[in-house]
One Martini backbone bead per residue (centre of mass of N, CA, C, O) as a GRO file, in nm:
protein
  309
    1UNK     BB    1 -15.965   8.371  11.262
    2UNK     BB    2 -16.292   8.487  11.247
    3UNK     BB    3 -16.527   8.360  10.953
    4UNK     BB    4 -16.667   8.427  10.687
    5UNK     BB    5 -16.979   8.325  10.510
    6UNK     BB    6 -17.126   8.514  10.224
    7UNK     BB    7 -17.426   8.561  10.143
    8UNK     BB    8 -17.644   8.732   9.950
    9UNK     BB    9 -17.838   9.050  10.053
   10UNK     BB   10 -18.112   9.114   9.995
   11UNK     BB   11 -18.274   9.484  10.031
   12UNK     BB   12 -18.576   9.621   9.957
   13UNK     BB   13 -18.624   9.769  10.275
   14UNK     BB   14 -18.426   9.966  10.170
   15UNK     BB   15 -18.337  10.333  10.166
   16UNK     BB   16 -18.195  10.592  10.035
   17UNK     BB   17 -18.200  10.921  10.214
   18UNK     BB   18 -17.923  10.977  10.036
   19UNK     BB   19 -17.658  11.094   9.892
   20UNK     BB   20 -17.417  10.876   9.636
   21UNK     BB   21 -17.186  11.004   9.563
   22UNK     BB   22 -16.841  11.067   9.514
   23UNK     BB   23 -16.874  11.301   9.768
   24UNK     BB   24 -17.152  11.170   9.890
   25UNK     BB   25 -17.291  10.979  10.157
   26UNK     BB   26 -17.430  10.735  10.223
   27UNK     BB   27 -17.777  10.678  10.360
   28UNK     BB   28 -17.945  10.455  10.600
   29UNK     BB   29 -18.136  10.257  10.721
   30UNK     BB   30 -18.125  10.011  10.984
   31UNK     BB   31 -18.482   9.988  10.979
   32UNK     BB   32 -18.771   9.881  10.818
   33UNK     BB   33 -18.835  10.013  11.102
   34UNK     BB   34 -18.921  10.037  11.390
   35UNK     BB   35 -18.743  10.042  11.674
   36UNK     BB   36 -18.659   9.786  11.851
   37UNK     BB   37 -18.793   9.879  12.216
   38UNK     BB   38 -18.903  10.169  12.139
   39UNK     BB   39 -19.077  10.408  12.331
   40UNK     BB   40 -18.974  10.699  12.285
   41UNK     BB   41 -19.000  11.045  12.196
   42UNK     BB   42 -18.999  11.382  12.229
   43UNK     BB   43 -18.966  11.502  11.919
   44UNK     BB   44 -18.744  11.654  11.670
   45UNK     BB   45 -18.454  11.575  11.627
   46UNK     BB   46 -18.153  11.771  11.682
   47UNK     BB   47 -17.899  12.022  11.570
   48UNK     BB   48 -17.600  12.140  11.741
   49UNK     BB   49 -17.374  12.361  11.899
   50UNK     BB   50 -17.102  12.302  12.115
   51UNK     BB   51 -16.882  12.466  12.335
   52UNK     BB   52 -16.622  12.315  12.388
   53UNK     BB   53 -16.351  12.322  12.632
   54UNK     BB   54 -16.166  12.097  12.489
   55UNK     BB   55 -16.288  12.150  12.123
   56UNK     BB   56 -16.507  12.346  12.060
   57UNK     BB   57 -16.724  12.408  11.828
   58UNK     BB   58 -16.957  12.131  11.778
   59UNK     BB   59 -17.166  11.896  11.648
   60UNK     BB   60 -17.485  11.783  11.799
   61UNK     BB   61 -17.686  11.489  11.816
   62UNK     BB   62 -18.026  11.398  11.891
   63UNK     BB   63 -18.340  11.279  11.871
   64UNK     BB   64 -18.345  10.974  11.827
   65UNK     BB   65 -18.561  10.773  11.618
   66UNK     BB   66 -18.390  10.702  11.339
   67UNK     BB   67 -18.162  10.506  11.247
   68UNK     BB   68 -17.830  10.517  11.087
   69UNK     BB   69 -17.624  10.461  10.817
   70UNK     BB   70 -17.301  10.646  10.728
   71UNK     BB   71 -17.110  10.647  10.409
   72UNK     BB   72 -16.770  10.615  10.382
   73UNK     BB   73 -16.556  10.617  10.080
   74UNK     BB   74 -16.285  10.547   9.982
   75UNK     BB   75 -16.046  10.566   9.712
   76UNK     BB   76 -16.056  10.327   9.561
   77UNK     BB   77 -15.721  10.287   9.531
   78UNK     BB   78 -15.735  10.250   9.858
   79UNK     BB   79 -15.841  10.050   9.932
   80UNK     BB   80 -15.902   9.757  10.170
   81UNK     BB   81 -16.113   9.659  10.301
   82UNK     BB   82 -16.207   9.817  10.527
   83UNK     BB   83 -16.437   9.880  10.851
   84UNK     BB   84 -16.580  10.110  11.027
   85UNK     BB   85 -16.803  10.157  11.315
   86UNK     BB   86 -16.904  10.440  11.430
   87UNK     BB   87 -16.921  10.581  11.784
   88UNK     BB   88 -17.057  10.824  11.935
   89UNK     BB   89 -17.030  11.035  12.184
   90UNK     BB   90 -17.202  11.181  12.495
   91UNK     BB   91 -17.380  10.939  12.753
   92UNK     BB   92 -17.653  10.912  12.575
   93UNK     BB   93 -17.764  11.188  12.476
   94UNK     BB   94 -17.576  11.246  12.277
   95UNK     BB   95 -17.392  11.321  11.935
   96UNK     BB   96 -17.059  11.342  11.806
   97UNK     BB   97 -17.049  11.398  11.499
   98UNK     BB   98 -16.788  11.548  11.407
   99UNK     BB   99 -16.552  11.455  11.620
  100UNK     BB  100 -16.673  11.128  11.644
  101UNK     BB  101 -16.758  11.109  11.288
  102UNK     BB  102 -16.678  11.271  11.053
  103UNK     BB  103 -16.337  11.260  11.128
  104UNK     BB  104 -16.317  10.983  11.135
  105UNK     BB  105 -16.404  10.910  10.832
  106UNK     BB  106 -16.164  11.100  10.741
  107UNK     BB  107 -15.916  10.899  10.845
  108UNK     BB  108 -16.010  10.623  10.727
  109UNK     BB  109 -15.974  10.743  10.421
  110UNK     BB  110 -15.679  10.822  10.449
  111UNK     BB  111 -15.632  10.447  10.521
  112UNK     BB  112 -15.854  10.314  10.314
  113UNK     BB  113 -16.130  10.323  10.502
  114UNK     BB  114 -16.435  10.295  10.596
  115UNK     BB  115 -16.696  10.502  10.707
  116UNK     BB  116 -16.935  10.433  10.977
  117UNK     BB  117 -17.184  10.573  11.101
  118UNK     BB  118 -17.390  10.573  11.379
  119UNK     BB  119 -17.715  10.640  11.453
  120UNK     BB  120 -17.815  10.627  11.817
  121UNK     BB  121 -18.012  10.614  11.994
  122UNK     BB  122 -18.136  10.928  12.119
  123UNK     BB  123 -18.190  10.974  12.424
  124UNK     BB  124 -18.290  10.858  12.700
  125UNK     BB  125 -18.539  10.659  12.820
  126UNK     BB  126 -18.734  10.609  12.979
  127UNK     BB  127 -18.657  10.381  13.208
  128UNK     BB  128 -18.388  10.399  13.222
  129UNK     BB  129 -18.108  10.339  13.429
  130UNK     BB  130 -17.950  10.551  13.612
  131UNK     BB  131 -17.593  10.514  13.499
  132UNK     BB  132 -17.647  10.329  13.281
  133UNK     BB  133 -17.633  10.149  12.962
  134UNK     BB  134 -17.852  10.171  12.720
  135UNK     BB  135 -18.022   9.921  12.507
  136UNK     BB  136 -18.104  10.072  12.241
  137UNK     BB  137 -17.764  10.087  12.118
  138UNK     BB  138 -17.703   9.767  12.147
  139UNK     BB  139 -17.857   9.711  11.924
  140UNK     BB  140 -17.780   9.930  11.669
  141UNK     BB  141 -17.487   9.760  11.681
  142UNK     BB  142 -17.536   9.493  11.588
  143UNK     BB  143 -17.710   9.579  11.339
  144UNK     BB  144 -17.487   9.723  11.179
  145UNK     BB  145 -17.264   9.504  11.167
  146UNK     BB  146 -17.474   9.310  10.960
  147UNK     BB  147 -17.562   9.522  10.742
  148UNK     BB  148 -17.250   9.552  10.643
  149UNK     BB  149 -17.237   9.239  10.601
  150UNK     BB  150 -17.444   9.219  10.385
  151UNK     BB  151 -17.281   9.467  10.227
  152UNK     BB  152 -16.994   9.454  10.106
  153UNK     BB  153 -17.020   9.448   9.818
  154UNK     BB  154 -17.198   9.695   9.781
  155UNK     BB  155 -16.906   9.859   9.932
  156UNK     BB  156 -16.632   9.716   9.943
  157UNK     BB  157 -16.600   9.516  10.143
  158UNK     BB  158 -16.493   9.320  10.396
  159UNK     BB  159 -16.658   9.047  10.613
  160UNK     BB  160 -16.330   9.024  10.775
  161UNK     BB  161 -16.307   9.379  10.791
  162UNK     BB  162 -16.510   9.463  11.068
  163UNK     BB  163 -16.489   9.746  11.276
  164UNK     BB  164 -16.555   9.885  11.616
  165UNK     BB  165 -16.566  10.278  11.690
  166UNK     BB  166 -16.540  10.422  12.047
  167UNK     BB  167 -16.627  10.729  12.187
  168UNK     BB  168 -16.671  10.693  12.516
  169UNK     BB  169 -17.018  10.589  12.494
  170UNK     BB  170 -16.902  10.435  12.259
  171UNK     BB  171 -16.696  10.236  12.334
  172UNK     BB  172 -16.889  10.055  12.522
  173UNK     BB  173 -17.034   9.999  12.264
  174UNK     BB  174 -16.833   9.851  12.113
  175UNK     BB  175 -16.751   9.644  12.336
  176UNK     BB  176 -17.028   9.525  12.357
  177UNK     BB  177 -17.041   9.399  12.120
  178UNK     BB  178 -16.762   9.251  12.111
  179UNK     BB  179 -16.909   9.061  12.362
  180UNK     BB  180 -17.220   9.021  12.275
  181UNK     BB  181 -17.269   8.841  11.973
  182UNK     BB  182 -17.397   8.570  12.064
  183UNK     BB  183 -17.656   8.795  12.189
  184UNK     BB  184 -17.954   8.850  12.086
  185UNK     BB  185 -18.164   9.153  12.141
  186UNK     BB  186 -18.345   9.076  11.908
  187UNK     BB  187 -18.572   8.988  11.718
  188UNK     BB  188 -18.600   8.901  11.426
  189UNK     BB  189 -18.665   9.055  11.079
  190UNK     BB  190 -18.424   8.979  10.852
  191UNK     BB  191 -18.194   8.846  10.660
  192UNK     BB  192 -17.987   9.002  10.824
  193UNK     BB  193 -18.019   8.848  11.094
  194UNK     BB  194 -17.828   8.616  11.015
  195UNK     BB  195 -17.580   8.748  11.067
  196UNK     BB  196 -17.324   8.818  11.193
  197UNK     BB  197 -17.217   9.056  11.486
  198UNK     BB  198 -16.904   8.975  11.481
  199UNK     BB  199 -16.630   9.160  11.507
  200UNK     BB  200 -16.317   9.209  11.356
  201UNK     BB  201 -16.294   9.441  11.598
  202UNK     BB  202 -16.181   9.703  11.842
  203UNK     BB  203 -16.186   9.994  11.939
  204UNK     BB  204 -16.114  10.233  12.223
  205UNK     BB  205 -16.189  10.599  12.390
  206UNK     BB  206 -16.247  10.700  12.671
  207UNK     BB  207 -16.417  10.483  12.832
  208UNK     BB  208 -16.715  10.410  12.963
  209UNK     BB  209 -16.854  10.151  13.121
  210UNK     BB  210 -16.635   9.935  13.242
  211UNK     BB  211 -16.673   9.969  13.537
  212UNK     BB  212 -16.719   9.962  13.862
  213UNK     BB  213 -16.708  10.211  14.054
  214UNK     BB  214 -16.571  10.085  14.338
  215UNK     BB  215 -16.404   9.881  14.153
  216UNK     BB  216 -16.135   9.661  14.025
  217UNK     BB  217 -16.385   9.579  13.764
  218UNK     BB  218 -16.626   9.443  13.544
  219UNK     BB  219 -16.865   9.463  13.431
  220UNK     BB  220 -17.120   9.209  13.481
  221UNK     BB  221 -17.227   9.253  13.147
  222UNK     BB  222 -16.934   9.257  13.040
  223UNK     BB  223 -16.882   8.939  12.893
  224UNK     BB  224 -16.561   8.773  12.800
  225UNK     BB  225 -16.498   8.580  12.561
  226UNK     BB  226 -16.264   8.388  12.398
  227UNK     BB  227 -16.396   8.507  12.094
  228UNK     BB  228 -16.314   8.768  12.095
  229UNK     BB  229 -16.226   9.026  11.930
  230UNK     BB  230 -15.975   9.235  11.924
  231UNK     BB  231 -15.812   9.525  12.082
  232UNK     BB  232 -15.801   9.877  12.118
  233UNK     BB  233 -15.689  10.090  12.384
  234UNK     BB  234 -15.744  10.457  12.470
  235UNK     BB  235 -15.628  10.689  12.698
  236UNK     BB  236 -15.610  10.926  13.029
  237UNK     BB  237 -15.514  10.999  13.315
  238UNK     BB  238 -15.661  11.315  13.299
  239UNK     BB  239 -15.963  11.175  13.282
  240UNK     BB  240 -16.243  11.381  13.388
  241UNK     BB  241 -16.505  11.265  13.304
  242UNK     BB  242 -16.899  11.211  13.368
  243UNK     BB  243 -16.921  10.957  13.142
  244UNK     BB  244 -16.916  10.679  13.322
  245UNK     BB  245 -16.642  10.726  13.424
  246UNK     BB  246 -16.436  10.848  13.239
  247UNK     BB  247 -16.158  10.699  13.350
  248UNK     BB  248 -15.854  10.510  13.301
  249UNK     BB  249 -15.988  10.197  13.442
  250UNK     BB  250 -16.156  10.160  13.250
  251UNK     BB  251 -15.913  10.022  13.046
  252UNK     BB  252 -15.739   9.899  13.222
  253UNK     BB  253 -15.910   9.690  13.342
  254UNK     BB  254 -16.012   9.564  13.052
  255UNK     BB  255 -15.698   9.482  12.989
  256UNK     BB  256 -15.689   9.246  13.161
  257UNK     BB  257 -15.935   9.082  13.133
  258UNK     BB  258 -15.871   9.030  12.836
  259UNK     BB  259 -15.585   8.869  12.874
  260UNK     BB  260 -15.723   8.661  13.095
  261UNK     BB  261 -15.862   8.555  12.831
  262UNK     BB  262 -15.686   8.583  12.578
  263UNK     BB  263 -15.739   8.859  12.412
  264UNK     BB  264 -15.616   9.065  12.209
  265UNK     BB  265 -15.417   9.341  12.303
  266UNK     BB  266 -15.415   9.711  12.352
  267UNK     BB  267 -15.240   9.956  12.548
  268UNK     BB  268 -15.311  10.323  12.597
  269UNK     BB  269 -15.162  10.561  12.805
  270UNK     BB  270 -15.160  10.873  12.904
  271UNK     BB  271 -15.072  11.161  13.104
  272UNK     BB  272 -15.204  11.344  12.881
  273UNK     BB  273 -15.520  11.453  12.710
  274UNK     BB  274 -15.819  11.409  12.833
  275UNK     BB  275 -16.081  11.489  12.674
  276UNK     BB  276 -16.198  11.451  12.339
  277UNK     BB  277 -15.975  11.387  12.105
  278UNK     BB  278 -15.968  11.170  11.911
  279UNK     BB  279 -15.824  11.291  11.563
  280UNK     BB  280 -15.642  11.495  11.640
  281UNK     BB  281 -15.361  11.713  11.527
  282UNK     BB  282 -15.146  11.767  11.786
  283UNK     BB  283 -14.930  11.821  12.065
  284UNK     BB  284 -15.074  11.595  12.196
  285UNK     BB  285 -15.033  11.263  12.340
  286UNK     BB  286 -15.298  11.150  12.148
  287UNK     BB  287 -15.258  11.175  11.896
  288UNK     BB  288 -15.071  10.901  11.862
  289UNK     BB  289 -15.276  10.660  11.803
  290UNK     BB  290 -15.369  10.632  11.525
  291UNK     BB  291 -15.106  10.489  11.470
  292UNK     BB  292 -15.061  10.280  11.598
  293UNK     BB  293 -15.382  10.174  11.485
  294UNK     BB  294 -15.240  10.091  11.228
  295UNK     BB  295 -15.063   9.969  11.283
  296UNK     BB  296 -15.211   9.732  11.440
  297UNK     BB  297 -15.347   9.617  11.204
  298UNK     BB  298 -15.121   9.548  11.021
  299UNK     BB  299 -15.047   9.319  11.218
  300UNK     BB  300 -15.324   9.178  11.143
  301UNK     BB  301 -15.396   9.212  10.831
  302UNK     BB  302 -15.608   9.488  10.821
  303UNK     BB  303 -15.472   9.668  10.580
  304UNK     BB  304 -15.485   9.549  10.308
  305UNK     BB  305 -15.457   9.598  10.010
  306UNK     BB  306 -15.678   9.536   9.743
  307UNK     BB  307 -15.802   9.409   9.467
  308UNK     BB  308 -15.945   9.572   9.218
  309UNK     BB  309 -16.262   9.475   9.059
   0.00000   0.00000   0.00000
């Protein structure tokens, strides 16, 4: 397994956001100014509740233009030192932060790990291209595992038990990260930039953009590393939503590739269970991912409690 060793990094240029009680999640910017590559947009932040048909209505939120990471922190006594970045989806147009964030964070807790929400530029930016996967939340993805890898010590976690998880074009965004952090997207900026970007798993659920549209072969900007971290990839034969053509091919496709590269992988995929299943626990046969994904964890030693400090 891929290890770290870790010099503790002052980060004086961090300011915290939000409230820190043990009740309250910490929130911090993730960059210590303005998003480097970002053109910006027009207007300001701004969250909606959208009557989703598929899970009711959730909170999305939109118009990112300062990216945070949002900290959320098991009971010490179940502490894991395990932490997962979550990416929620959305399209790359909006962020479903409750439904894909703030859930998920409430179950890694749940199961002794951080989650650590990752709030990541949208809507696309003038010049993205249409139906592409745009570059400037693969940047805010590289940077928050750096971020939380180099506080690790001050959050509680372990910086070799790191790992990104997303849904629909979080996904994407997930593996991207675990598959590209050997290339830096943007200049240093500060001693954060010096830690590696490589998580040690990632998560992938209902994910898009990840195969050619009209091929059953991997994007080709996805290039799979021999020493990619290991994959749980979970998806529905029945998810027909069109965000990136999130169709079940796009993870099947994406388990071979990584198989055939040597990388450890686990596939489910469900006969019925739409798109947007998330962590909730229903009748519906994607219910049952969350603990899969427990044992897997465990099954590599991911998911060990350690001794309180």
């Amino acid at each position: 397994m891929y290890r770290i060793t870790l010099a503790v990094v002052l980060l004086a240029g961090f300011v915290a956001v939000g409230p820190a009680s043990a009740d309250e999640p910490l929130v911090v910017d993730l960059w210590p100014g303005k998003a480097p590559g970002d053109v910006g947009i027009k207007g300001e932040e701004t969250s909606r509740i959208h009557p989703s048909p598929l899970v009711g209505p959730t909170k999305l939120i939109t118009n990112v233009t300062k990216p945070t990471l949002t900290i959320y922190r098991p009971p010490a006594a179940k502490n894991t030192g395990t932490v997962m970045v979550i990416c929620p989806g959305g399209g790359y147009w909006d962020l479903y932060w409750e439904l894909e964030g703030e859930e998920v964070a409430a179950w890694l807790n749940a199961q002794g790990m951080t989650g650590v929400i990752l709030k990541y530029r949208c809507p696309r930016r003038p010049g993205d291209v249409k139906g592409e996967p745009p570059l400037g939340p693969q940047l805010d993805a590289q940077r928050a595992v750096r971020l939380v890898r180099s506080r690790a010590r001050e959050w509680g976690v372990d910086p070799n038990r790191i790992g990104v998880v997303g849904f629909s074009a979080g996904g994407h965004l997930a593996l991207a990260t675990a598959a590209g952090f050997a290339t830096r997207l943007y200049e240093p900026i500060d001693a954060v930039d010096q830690v590696s970007s490589r998580p040690d798993f990632a998560v992938a659920c209902y994910s898009g953009y990840l195969k050619v549209a009209d091929k059953d072969e991997v994007r080709p900007d996805l290039k799979i590393p021999a020493d990619m971290p290991p994959v749980f990839l979970a998806h529905t034969s029945d998810d027909n939503v069109g965000y990136g053509g999130s169709v079940s091919e796009n993870s099947v496709i994406m388990y071979l590739a990584l198989k055939r590269a040597g990388v450890p992988t686990e596939l489910h995929v469900y006969a019925t269970g739409d798109h947007d299943f998330g962590v909730r626990q229903n009748d519906k046969l994607p219910s049952s991912w969350t603990g899969l994904c427990v044992r897997w964890l465990r099954s590599r030693d991911l998911l060990a409690v350690v001794p309180a400090r």
